[in-house]
Tab-separated table of C-alpha atoms in Angstrom:
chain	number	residue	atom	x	y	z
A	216	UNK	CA	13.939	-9.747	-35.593
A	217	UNK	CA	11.867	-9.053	-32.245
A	218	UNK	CA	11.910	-6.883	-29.868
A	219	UNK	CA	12.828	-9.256	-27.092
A	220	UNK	CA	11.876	-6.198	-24.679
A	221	UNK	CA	8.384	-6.992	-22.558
A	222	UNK	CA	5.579	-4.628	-23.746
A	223	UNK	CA	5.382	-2.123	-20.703
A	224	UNK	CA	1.648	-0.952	-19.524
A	225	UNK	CA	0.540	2.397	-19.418
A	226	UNK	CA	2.111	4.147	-16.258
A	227	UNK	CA	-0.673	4.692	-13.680
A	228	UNK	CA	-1.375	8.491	-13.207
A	229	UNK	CA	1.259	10.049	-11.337
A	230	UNK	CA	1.169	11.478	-7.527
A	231	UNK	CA	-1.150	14.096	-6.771
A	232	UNK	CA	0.801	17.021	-4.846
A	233	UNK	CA	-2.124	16.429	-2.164
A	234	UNK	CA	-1.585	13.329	-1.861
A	235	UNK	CA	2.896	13.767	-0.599
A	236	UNK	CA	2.404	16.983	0.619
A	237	UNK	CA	2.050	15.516	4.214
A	238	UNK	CA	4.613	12.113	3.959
A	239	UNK	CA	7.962	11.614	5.096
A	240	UNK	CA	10.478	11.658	2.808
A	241	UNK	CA	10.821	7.796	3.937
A	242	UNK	CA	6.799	7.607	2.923
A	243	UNK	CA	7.302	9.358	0.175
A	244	UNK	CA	9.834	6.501	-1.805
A	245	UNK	CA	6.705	3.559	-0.867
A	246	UNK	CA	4.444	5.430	-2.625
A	247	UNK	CA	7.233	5.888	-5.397
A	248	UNK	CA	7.853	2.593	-4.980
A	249	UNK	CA	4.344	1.335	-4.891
A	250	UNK	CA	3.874	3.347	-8.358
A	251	UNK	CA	6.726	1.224	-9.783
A	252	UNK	CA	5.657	-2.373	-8.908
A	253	UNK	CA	1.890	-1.487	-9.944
A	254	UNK	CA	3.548	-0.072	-13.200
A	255	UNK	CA	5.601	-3.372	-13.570
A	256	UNK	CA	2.796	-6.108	-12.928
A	257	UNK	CA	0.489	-4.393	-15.535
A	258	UNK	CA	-1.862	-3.142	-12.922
A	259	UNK	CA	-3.653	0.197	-14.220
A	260	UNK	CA	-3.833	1.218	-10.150
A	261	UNK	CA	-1.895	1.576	-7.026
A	262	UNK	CA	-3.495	-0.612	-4.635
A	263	UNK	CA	-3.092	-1.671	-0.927
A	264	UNK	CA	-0.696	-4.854	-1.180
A	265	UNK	CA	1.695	-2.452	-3.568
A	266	UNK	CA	1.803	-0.067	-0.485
A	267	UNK	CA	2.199	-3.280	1.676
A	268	UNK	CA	5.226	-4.720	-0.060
A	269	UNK	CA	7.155	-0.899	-0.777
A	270	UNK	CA	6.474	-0.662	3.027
A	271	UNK	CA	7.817	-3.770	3.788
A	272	UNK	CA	11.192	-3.438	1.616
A	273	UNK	CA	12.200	0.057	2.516
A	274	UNK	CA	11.047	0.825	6.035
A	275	UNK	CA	12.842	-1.001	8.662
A	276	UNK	CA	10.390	0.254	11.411
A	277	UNK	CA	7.745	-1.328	9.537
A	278	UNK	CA	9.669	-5.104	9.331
A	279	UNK	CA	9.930	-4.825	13.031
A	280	UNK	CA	6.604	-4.525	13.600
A	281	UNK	CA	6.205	-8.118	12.979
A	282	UNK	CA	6.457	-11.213	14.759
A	283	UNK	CA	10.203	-11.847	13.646
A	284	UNK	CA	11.726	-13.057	10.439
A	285	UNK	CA	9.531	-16.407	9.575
A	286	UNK	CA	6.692	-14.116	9.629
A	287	UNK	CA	7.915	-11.575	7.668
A	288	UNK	CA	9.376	-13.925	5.296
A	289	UNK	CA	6.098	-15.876	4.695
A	290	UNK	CA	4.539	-12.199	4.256
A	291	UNK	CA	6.980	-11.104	1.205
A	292	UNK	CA	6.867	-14.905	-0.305
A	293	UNK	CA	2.986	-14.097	-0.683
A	294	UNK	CA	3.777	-10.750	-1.934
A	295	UNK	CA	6.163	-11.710	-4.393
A	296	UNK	CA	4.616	-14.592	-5.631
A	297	UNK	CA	1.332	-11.643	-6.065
A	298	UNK	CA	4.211	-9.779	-8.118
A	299	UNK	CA	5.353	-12.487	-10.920
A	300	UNK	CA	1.393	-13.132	-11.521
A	301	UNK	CA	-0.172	-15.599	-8.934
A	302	UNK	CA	-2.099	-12.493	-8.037
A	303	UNK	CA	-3.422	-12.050	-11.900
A	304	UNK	CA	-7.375	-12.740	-10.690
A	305	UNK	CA	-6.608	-9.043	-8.651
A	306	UNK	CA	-5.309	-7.856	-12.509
A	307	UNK	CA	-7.994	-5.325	-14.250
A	308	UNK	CA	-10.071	-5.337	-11.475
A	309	UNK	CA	-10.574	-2.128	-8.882
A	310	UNK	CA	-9.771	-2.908	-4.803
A	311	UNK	CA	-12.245	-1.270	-2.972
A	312	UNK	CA	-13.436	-1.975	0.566
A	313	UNK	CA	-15.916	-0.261	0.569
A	314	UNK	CA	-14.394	3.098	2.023
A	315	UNK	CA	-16.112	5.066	-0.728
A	316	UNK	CA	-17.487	7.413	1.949
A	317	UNK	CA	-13.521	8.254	2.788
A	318	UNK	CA	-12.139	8.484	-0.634
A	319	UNK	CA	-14.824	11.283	-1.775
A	320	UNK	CA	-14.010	13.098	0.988
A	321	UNK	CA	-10.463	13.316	0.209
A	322	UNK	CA	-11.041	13.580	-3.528
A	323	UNK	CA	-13.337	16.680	-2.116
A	324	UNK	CA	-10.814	18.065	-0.057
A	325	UNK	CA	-8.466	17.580	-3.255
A	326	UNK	CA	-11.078	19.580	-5.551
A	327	UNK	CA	-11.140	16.667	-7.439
A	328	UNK	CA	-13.607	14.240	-8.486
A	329	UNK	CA	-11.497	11.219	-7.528
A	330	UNK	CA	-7.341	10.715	-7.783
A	331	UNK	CA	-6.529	8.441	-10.998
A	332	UNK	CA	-4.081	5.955	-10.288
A	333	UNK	CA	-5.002	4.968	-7.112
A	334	UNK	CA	-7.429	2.358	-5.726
A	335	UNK	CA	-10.166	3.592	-3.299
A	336	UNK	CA	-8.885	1.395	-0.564
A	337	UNK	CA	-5.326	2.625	-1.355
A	338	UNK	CA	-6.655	6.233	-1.406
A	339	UNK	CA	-8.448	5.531	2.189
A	340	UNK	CA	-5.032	4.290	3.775
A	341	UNK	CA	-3.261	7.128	2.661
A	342	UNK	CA	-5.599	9.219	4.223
A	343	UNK	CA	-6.070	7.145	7.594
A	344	UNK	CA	-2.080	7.241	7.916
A	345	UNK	CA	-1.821	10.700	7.917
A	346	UNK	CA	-4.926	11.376	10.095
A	347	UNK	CA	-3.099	8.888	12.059
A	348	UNK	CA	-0.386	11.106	12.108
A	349	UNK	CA	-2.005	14.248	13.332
A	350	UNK	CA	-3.775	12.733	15.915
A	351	UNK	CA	-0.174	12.347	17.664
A	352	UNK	CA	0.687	15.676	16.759
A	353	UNK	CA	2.774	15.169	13.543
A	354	UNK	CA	2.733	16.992	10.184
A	355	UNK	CA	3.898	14.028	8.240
A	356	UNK	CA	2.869	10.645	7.653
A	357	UNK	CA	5.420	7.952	8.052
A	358	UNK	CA	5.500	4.102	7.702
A	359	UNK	CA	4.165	2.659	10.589
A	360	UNK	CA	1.066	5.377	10.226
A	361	UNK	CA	0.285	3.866	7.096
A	362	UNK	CA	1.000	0.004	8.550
A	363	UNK	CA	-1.552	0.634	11.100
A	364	UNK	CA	-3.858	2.024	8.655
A	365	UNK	CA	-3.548	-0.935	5.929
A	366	UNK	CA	-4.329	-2.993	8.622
A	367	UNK	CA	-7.231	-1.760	9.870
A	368	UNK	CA	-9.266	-2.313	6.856
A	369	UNK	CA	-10.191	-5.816	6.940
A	370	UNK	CA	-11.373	-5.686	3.171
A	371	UNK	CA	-8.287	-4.543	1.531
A	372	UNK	CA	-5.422	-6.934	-0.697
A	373	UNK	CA	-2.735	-6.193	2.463
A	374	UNK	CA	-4.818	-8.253	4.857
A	375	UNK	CA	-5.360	-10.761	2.552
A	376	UNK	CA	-1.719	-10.691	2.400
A	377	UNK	CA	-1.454	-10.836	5.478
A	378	UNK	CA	-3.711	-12.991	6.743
A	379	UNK	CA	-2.467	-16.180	3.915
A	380	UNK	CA	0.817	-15.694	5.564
A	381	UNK	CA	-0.637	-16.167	9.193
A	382	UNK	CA	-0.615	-12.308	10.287
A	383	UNK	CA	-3.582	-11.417	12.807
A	384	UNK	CA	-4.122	-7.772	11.654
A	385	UNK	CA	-5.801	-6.820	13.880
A	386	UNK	CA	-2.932	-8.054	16.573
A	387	UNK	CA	-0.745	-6.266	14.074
A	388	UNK	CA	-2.251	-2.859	14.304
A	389	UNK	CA	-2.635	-2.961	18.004
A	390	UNK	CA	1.262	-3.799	18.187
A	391	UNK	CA	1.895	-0.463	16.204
A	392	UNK	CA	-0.313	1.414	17.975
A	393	UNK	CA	1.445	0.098	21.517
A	394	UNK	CA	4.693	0.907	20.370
A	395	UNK	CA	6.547	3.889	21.660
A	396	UNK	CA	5.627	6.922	18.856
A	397	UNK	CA	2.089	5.138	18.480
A	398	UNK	CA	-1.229	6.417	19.335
């Protein structure tokens, strides 16, 4: 008889400590949650349209950030449709948007040579969230800080997420960074 159970991938590498010392707790559960959904699609890496869609199901700040319902709804129908393997050309391969020069420098300030797990473009919005975070005074990173920073990289898998579903990003990011608690 067969195992009926699906084969499961190799977990990607867990959390660095660097990398939740400075989240909310609310932050915190995306990235767990990212972890998980790269871990279930077979995907050796966190990337930036795992962080998009963790965002998107647990933070309620981050929903209403967009233009209302149909938006959001056309946002997580490209997302999940990514999830049960439309998005298999992104499988095996490493997102990177070219913020190289941002990911050594927080591998660098990690003492490390690079963070396994991660994708470089995932690794540069964790980093532009929470310098987005201490630029208005805050320890920790939360949602909307790392919203604003998925969307401000034009090369990443969220804003090609995005963008398929009919998001401006760059209208996006400017709404976070308008709204009361934004830059």
């Amino acid at each position: 008889m067969q195992n009926r159970t699906p084969r499961i991938p190799q977990q990607p590498a867990p959390n660095r400590a660097e990398l939740g010392v400075r989240l909310t707790v609310e932050l915190a559960s995306v990235v767990t949650g990212a972890r998980r959904r790269a871990l279930r699609d077979g995907d050796r890496q966190i990337d930036t349209a795992h962080l998009l869609h963790s965002l998107i199901e647990s933070d309620p700040e981050v929903r209403t950030a967009f233009e209302g319902g149909p938006q959001l709804a056309k946002v997580l129908g490209y997302l999940v449709q990514r999830s049960i393997g439309y998005g298999l050309r992104w499988q095996g391969t490493v997102e990177d948007s070219g913020a190289v020069p941002v990911v050594t420098q927080v591998a660098a300030e990690a003492g490390d040579a690079g963070v396994e797990g991660w994708s470089p473009s995932a690794l540069s919005a964790m980093a532009g969230a929470r310098e987005r975070a201490e630029l208005r005074g805050e320890v920790r990173a939360g949602g909307l800080d790392l919203l604003a920073a998925l969307a401000a990289d034009p090369e990443c898998r969220a804003v090609e997420v995005l963008e398929r579903a009919g998001v401006d990003a760059v209208r996006l990011a400017g709404r976070i960074v308008d709204a009361p608690g934004g830059d």
